[in-house]
Amino acid sequence: MKDITLSKNDLQAMEQRERTRLVNSLSGFKSANLIGSCDSQGAANLAVISSVVHLGSHPPLFGFIVRPCKRRRHTLDNILQTKHFTINSIGADFFKKAHQTSARYPKEVSEFESVGLTPYYDDDISAPFVLESALKIGLELKEHIQIESNHTQMLIGEVVTLHAPKNAFMPDGYLDLEALDTVTISGLDSYHVTQRLQRLSYAKPNEPLFPLTREGDPTSW
């Protein structure tokens, strides 16, 4: 089948929503998460995000992008106020509820209540977790970066607490996300479940790769 080639001018000439859908699809499958936050009065907010990225392990840092908008971004405002937020995985059993949080609810309306998800709090973080999420990560804001080229903003947080089922933690430190029944996202609105091919050994020059077991040993799954 013949390829389609699009130039920069072709992209700029596309209808805005069509171009947005296309460009958002180009980076492939992304993690699908819910960002939990609250304002200084404790009013909870929940937003689906597909831009969470791991930035380092020592210390453990994650960041995500807040896109430009003519209206105020409740998630951004809340995190800048309280310096806390949560990252919560999306399960196959509630991905439709998670997607509904992308609707533009007024600030005084809680997405938790509107879509039927449950806020959960612990003693380490002021922001709400999602009780239904198998993986819950609580973070403290460390950096707020303005990206001038497209007026987006990046928030970077350090992990201060996490919650996940015991059976997902492997002896070598690996967290088995498939055991948690999490979903991924492509583009803006397409949700997917995954199927593992293999875990592979640490790559070294001139040495063959070998498959790892679920526990991290050098044998096949």
mmCIF file of C-alpha atoms in Angstrom:
data_model
loop_
_atom_site.group_PDB
_atom_site.id
_atom_site.type_symbol
_atom_site.label_atom_id
_atom_site.label_comp_id
_atom_site.label_asym_id
_atom_site.label_seq_id
_atom_site.Cartn_x
_atom_site.Cartn_y
_atom_site.Cartn_z
ATOM 1 C CA MET A 1 0.000 0.000 0.000
ATOM 2 C CA LYS A 2 1.347 3.386 -0.987
ATOM 3 C CA ASP A 3 2.368 5.771 1.804
ATOM 4 C CA ILE A 4 0.852 9.215 2.295
ATOM 5 C CA THR A 5 3.433 11.979 2.711
ATOM 6 C CA LEU A 6 2.464 15.153 4.532
ATOM 7 C CA SER A 7 4.644 18.257 4.635
ATOM 8 C CA LYS A 8 4.655 20.982 7.257
ATOM 9 C CA ASN A 9 2.465 23.056 4.931
ATOM 10 C CA ASP A 10 0.055 20.133 4.520
ATOM 11 C CA LEU A 11 -0.289 19.852 8.283
ATOM 12 C CA GLN A 12 -0.846 23.584 8.697
ATOM 13 C CA ALA A 13 -3.543 23.508 6.002
ATOM 14 C CA MET A 14 -5.560 20.798 7.774
ATOM 15 C CA GLU A 15 -8.688 21.636 9.715
ATOM 16 C CA GLN A 16 -7.619 22.250 13.329
ATOM 17 C CA ARG A 17 -9.420 19.343 14.985
ATOM 18 C CA GLU A 18 -8.325 16.916 12.276
ATOM 19 C CA ARG A 19 -4.694 18.046 12.663
ATOM 20 C CA THR A 20 -4.952 17.725 16.454
ATOM 21 C CA ARG A 21 -6.236 14.145 16.208
ATOM 22 C CA LEU A 22 -3.517 13.202 13.725
ATOM 23 C CA VAL A 23 -0.569 14.727 15.579
ATOM 24 C CA ASN A 24 -1.741 13.315 18.918
ATOM 25 C CA SER A 25 -1.700 9.845 17.337
ATOM 26 C CA LEU A 26 1.874 10.060 16.029
ATOM 27 C CA SER A 27 3.672 9.309 19.308
ATOM 28 C CA GLY A 28 2.022 5.889 19.585
ATOM 29 C CA PHE A 29 0.589 4.258 22.684
ATOM 30 C CA LYS A 30 0.819 6.371 25.837
ATOM 31 C CA SER A 31 0.086 5.790 29.499
ATOM 32 C CA ALA A 32 -3.480 6.635 30.473
ATOM 33 C CA ASN A 33 -3.781 8.223 33.911
ATOM 34 C CA LEU A 34 -6.033 10.304 36.091
ATOM 35 C CA ILE A 35 -4.476 13.313 37.828
ATOM 36 C CA GLY A 36 -6.026 13.986 41.222
ATOM 37 C CA SER A 37 -5.737 17.401 42.856
ATOM 38 C CA CYS A 38 -7.570 19.726 45.206
ATOM 39 C CA ASP A 39 -7.539 23.439 45.919
ATOM 40 C CA SER A 40 -6.523 25.058 49.186
ATOM 41 C CA GLN A 41 -10.104 24.641 50.482
ATOM 42 C CA GLY A 42 -10.044 20.886 49.753
ATOM 43 C CA ALA A 43 -12.340 20.882 46.689
ATOM 44 C CA ALA A 44 -11.307 17.831 44.623
ATOM 45 C CA ASN A 45 -10.572 17.736 40.896
ATOM 46 C CA LEU A 46 -9.869 14.816 38.554
ATOM 47 C CA ALA A 47 -8.555 14.938 34.977
ATOM 48 C CA VAL A 48 -7.570 12.275 32.439
ATOM 49 C CA ILE A 49 -4.010 12.803 31.146
ATOM 50 C CA SER A 50 -2.003 10.970 28.458
ATOM 51 C CA SER A 51 1.278 12.875 28.811
ATOM 52 C CA VAL A 52 2.727 11.437 32.037
ATOM 53 C CA VAL A 53 6.442 10.698 31.585
ATOM 54 C CA HIS A 54 9.102 9.184 33.847
ATOM 55 C CA LEU A 55 11.952 11.668 34.316
ATOM 56 C CA GLY A 56 14.267 9.901 36.748
ATOM 57 C CA SER A 57 14.533 7.319 39.515
ATOM 58 C CA HIS A 58 16.998 8.962 41.939
ATOM 59 C CA PRO A 59 14.951 10.843 43.082
ATOM 60 C CA PRO A 60 11.786 9.329 41.524
ATOM 61 C CA LEU A 61 10.356 12.058 39.280
ATOM 62 C CA PHE A 62 7.370 12.154 36.935
ATOM 63 C CA GLY A 63 6.047 15.006 34.835
ATOM 64 C CA PHE A 64 3.033 15.786 32.695
ATOM 65 C CA ILE A 65 1.963 18.492 30.266
ATOM 66 C CA VAL A 66 -0.801 21.031 30.824
ATOM 67 C CA ARG A 67 -2.011 22.261 27.453
ATOM 68 C CA PRO A 68 -2.886 25.904 26.761
ATOM 69 C CA CYS A 69 -6.492 26.913 27.213
ATOM 70 C CA LYS A 70 -8.430 30.179 27.162
ATOM 71 C CA ARG A 71 -10.203 29.081 30.341
ATOM 72 C CA ARG A 72 -8.485 28.425 33.668
ATOM 73 C CA ARG A 73 -7.000 24.963 34.167
ATOM 74 C CA HIS A 74 -8.325 23.694 37.492
ATOM 75 C CA THR A 75 -5.679 20.965 37.755
ATOM 76 C CA LEU A 76 -2.852 23.447 37.182
ATOM 77 C CA ASP A 77 -4.268 25.996 39.627
ATOM 78 C CA ASN A 78 -4.787 23.357 42.318
ATOM 79 C CA ILE A 79 -1.286 21.911 42.082
ATOM 80 C CA LEU A 80 0.338 25.338 42.167
ATOM 81 C CA GLN A 81 -1.702 26.127 45.288
ATOM 82 C CA THR A 82 -1.142 22.916 47.280
ATOM 83 C CA LYS A 83 2.100 21.545 45.729
ATOM 84 C CA HIS A 84 0.584 18.042 45.766
ATOM 85 C CA PHE A 85 -1.020 15.811 43.123
ATOM 86 C CA THR A 86 -1.683 12.149 42.418
ATOM 87 C CA ILE A 87 -1.223 9.948 39.347
ATOM 88 C CA ASN A 88 -3.725 7.087 39.135
ATOM 89 C CA SER A 89 -3.802 4.249 36.605
ATOM 90 C CA ILE A 90 -6.932 3.660 34.528
ATOM 91 C CA GLY A 91 -8.427 0.165 34.607
ATOM 92 C CA ALA A 92 -10.290 -1.613 31.831
ATOM 93 C CA ASP A 93 -13.372 -1.694 34.045
ATOM 94 C CA PHE A 94 -13.739 2.089 34.370
ATOM 95 C CA PHE A 95 -12.025 3.689 31.347
ATOM 96 C CA LYS A 96 -15.288 5.295 30.177
ATOM 97 C CA LYS A 97 -15.704 7.054 33.520
ATOM 98 C CA ALA A 98 -12.069 8.173 33.308
ATOM 99 C CA HIS A 99 -12.580 9.590 29.810
ATOM 100 C CA GLN A 100 -15.639 11.536 30.961
ATOM 101 C CA THR A 101 -13.402 13.593 33.286
ATOM 102 C CA SER A 102 -12.112 15.394 30.168
ATOM 103 C CA ALA A 103 -15.457 17.224 29.987
ATOM 104 C CA ARG A 104 -15.283 20.896 31.003
ATOM 105 C CA TYR A 105 -17.016 20.804 34.367
ATOM 106 C CA PRO A 106 -17.274 24.049 36.376
ATOM 107 C CA LYS A 107 -14.727 24.384 39.171
ATOM 108 C CA GLU A 108 -17.371 23.914 41.852
ATOM 109 C CA VAL A 109 -18.335 20.503 40.374
ATOM 110 C CA SER A 110 -16.282 17.461 41.439
ATOM 111 C CA GLU A 111 -15.402 15.121 38.580
ATOM 112 C CA PHE A 112 -15.236 12.291 41.127
ATOM 113 C CA GLU A 113 -18.907 12.710 41.948
ATOM 114 C CA SER A 114 -19.963 13.500 38.374
ATOM 115 C CA VAL A 115 -18.435 10.385 36.770
ATOM 116 C CA GLY A 116 -18.897 7.974 39.671
ATOM 117 C CA LEU A 117 -15.326 7.490 40.944
ATOM 118 C CA THR A 118 -14.268 7.515 44.585
ATOM 119 C CA PRO A 119 -11.726 9.912 46.159
ATOM 120 C CA TYR A 120 -9.267 8.302 48.556
ATOM 121 C CA TYR A 121 -6.840 10.085 50.889
ATOM 122 C CA ASP A 122 -3.795 9.027 52.894
ATOM 123 C CA ASP A 123 -1.637 10.842 55.447
ATOM 124 C CA ASP A 124 1.265 11.610 53.098
ATOM 125 C CA ILE A 125 -0.420 13.740 50.443
ATOM 126 C CA SER A 126 -3.235 16.304 50.476
ATOM 127 C CA ALA A 127 -4.487 15.502 46.952
ATOM 128 C CA PRO A 128 -7.069 12.758 46.387
ATOM 129 C CA PHE A 129 -6.247 9.356 44.917
ATOM 130 C CA VAL A 130 -8.742 7.325 42.864
ATOM 131 C CA LEU A 131 -9.865 4.379 44.995
ATOM 132 C CA GLU A 132 -10.715 2.291 41.924
ATOM 133 C CA SER A 133 -7.183 2.649 40.462
ATOM 134 C CA ALA A 134 -4.846 -0.311 40.969
ATOM 135 C CA LEU A 135 -1.748 1.922 40.928
ATOM 136 C CA LYS A 136 -1.866 5.166 42.907
ATOM 137 C CA ILE A 137 1.126 7.537 43.113
ATOM 138 C CA GLY A 138 1.303 10.597 45.356
ATOM 139 C CA LEU A 139 3.699 13.381 44.367
ATOM 140 C CA GLU A 140 5.035 16.682 45.631
ATOM 141 C CA LEU A 141 5.541 19.451 43.061
ATOM 142 C CA LYS A 142 9.223 20.175 42.362
ATOM 143 C CA GLU A 143 9.269 22.207 39.129
ATOM 144 C CA HIS A 144 6.877 24.242 37.002
ATOM 145 C CA ILE A 145 8.236 24.796 33.505
ATOM 146 C CA GLN A 146 6.797 27.167 30.888
ATOM 147 C CA ILE A 147 7.301 25.852 27.328
ATOM 148 C CA GLU A 148 7.337 28.963 25.179
ATOM 149 C CA SER A 149 7.184 27.315 21.741
ATOM 150 C CA ASN A 150 3.544 26.256 22.171
ATOM 151 C CA HIS A 151 2.542 27.861 25.505
ATOM 152 C CA THR A 152 2.153 24.544 27.287
ATOM 153 C CA GLN A 153 3.361 23.991 30.842
ATOM 154 C CA MET A 154 5.101 21.031 32.452
ATOM 155 C CA LEU A 155 4.634 20.063 36.073
ATOM 156 C CA ILE A 156 7.272 17.799 37.641
ATOM 157 C CA GLY A 157 6.673 15.976 40.895
ATOM 158 C CA GLU A 158 8.672 13.713 43.192
ATOM 159 C CA VAL A 159 7.063 10.486 44.378
ATOM 160 C CA VAL A 160 6.370 10.535 48.122
ATOM 161 C CA THR A 161 4.018 7.539 48.334
ATOM 162 C CA LEU A 162 2.556 4.802 46.138
ATOM 163 C CA HIS A 163 -0.068 2.091 46.448
ATOM 164 C CA ALA A 164 -0.315 -1.085 44.340
ATOM 165 C CA PRO A 165 -1.365 -4.719 44.925
ATOM 166 C CA LYS A 166 1.333 -6.949 46.412
ATOM 167 C CA ASN A 167 1.113 -9.502 43.583
ATOM 168 C CA ALA A 168 2.217 -6.881 41.015
ATOM 169 C CA PHE A 169 5.628 -6.309 42.656
ATOM 170 C CA MET A 170 8.299 -8.643 41.237
ATOM 171 C CA PRO A 171 11.380 -9.668 43.283
ATOM 172 C CA ASP A 172 13.720 -7.718 40.965
ATOM 173 C CA GLY A 173 11.751 -4.469 41.409
ATOM 174 C CA TYR A 174 9.683 -4.665 38.219
ATOM 175 C CA LEU A 175 6.001 -3.693 38.562
ATOM 176 C CA ASP A 176 3.797 -5.927 36.395
ATOM 177 C CA LEU A 177 1.287 -3.477 34.919
ATOM 178 C CA GLU A 178 -0.557 -6.214 33.016
ATOM 179 C CA ALA A 179 -1.361 -7.849 36.344
ATOM 180 C CA LEU A 180 -3.111 -4.584 37.252
ATOM 181 C CA ASP A 181 -5.354 -4.670 34.141
ATOM 182 C CA THR A 182 -4.375 -1.131 33.171
ATOM 183 C CA VAL A 183 -5.194 0.450 29.801
ATOM 184 C CA THR A 184 -3.191 2.654 27.462
ATOM 185 C CA ILE A 185 -4.331 5.418 25.129
ATOM 186 C CA SER A 186 -3.522 6.474 21.582
ATOM 187 C CA GLY A 187 -4.489 9.827 20.164
ATOM 188 C CA LEU A 188 -7.060 11.632 22.270
ATOM 189 C CA ASP A 189 -9.799 9.046 22.650
ATOM 190 C CA SER A 190 -8.714 5.482 21.756
ATOM 191 C CA TYR A 191 -8.201 3.128 24.721
ATOM 192 C CA HIS A 192 -6.321 -0.185 24.538
ATOM 193 C CA VAL A 193 -5.372 -3.210 26.611
ATOM 194 C CA THR A 194 -1.872 -4.641 26.214
ATOM 195 C CA GLN A 195 -0.279 -8.020 25.586
ATOM 196 C CA ARG A 196 3.307 -8.639 26.688
ATOM 197 C CA LEU A 197 5.721 -10.106 24.171
ATOM 198 C CA GLN A 198 8.636 -10.708 26.574
ATOM 199 C CA ARG A 199 10.799 -9.130 29.217
ATOM 200 C CA LEU A 200 14.379 -9.017 27.956
ATOM 201 C CA SER A 201 17.736 -9.010 29.718
ATOM 202 C CA TYR A 202 19.883 -5.897 30.170
ATOM 203 C CA ALA A 203 21.494 -5.132 26.799
ATOM 204 C CA LYS A 204 25.302 -5.293 26.604
ATOM 205 C CA PRO A 205 27.566 -4.973 23.541
ATOM 206 C CA ASN A 206 28.407 -8.298 21.880
ATOM 207 C CA GLU A 207 26.278 -10.331 24.301
ATOM 208 C CA PRO A 208 23.033 -12.091 23.292
ATOM 209 C CA LEU A 209 19.740 -11.068 24.850
ATOM 210 C CA PHE A 210 17.757 -13.619 26.819
ATOM 211 C CA PRO A 211 14.159 -13.614 28.047
ATOM 212 C CA LEU A 212 13.330 -12.996 31.705
ATOM 213 C CA THR A 213 10.713 -14.733 33.796
ATOM 214 C CA ARG A 214 8.025 -12.916 35.691
ATOM 215 C CA GLU A 215 10.404 -12.895 38.664
ATOM 216 C CA GLY A 216 13.310 -11.482 36.614
ATOM 217 C CA ASP A 217 15.216 -14.777 36.130
ATOM 218 C CA PRO A 218 16.830 -15.657 32.752
ATOM 219 C CA THR A 219 14.221 -18.072 31.414
ATOM 220 C CA SER A 220 11.133 -17.709 29.253
ATOM 221 C CA TRP A 221 7.784 -16.483 30.583
#
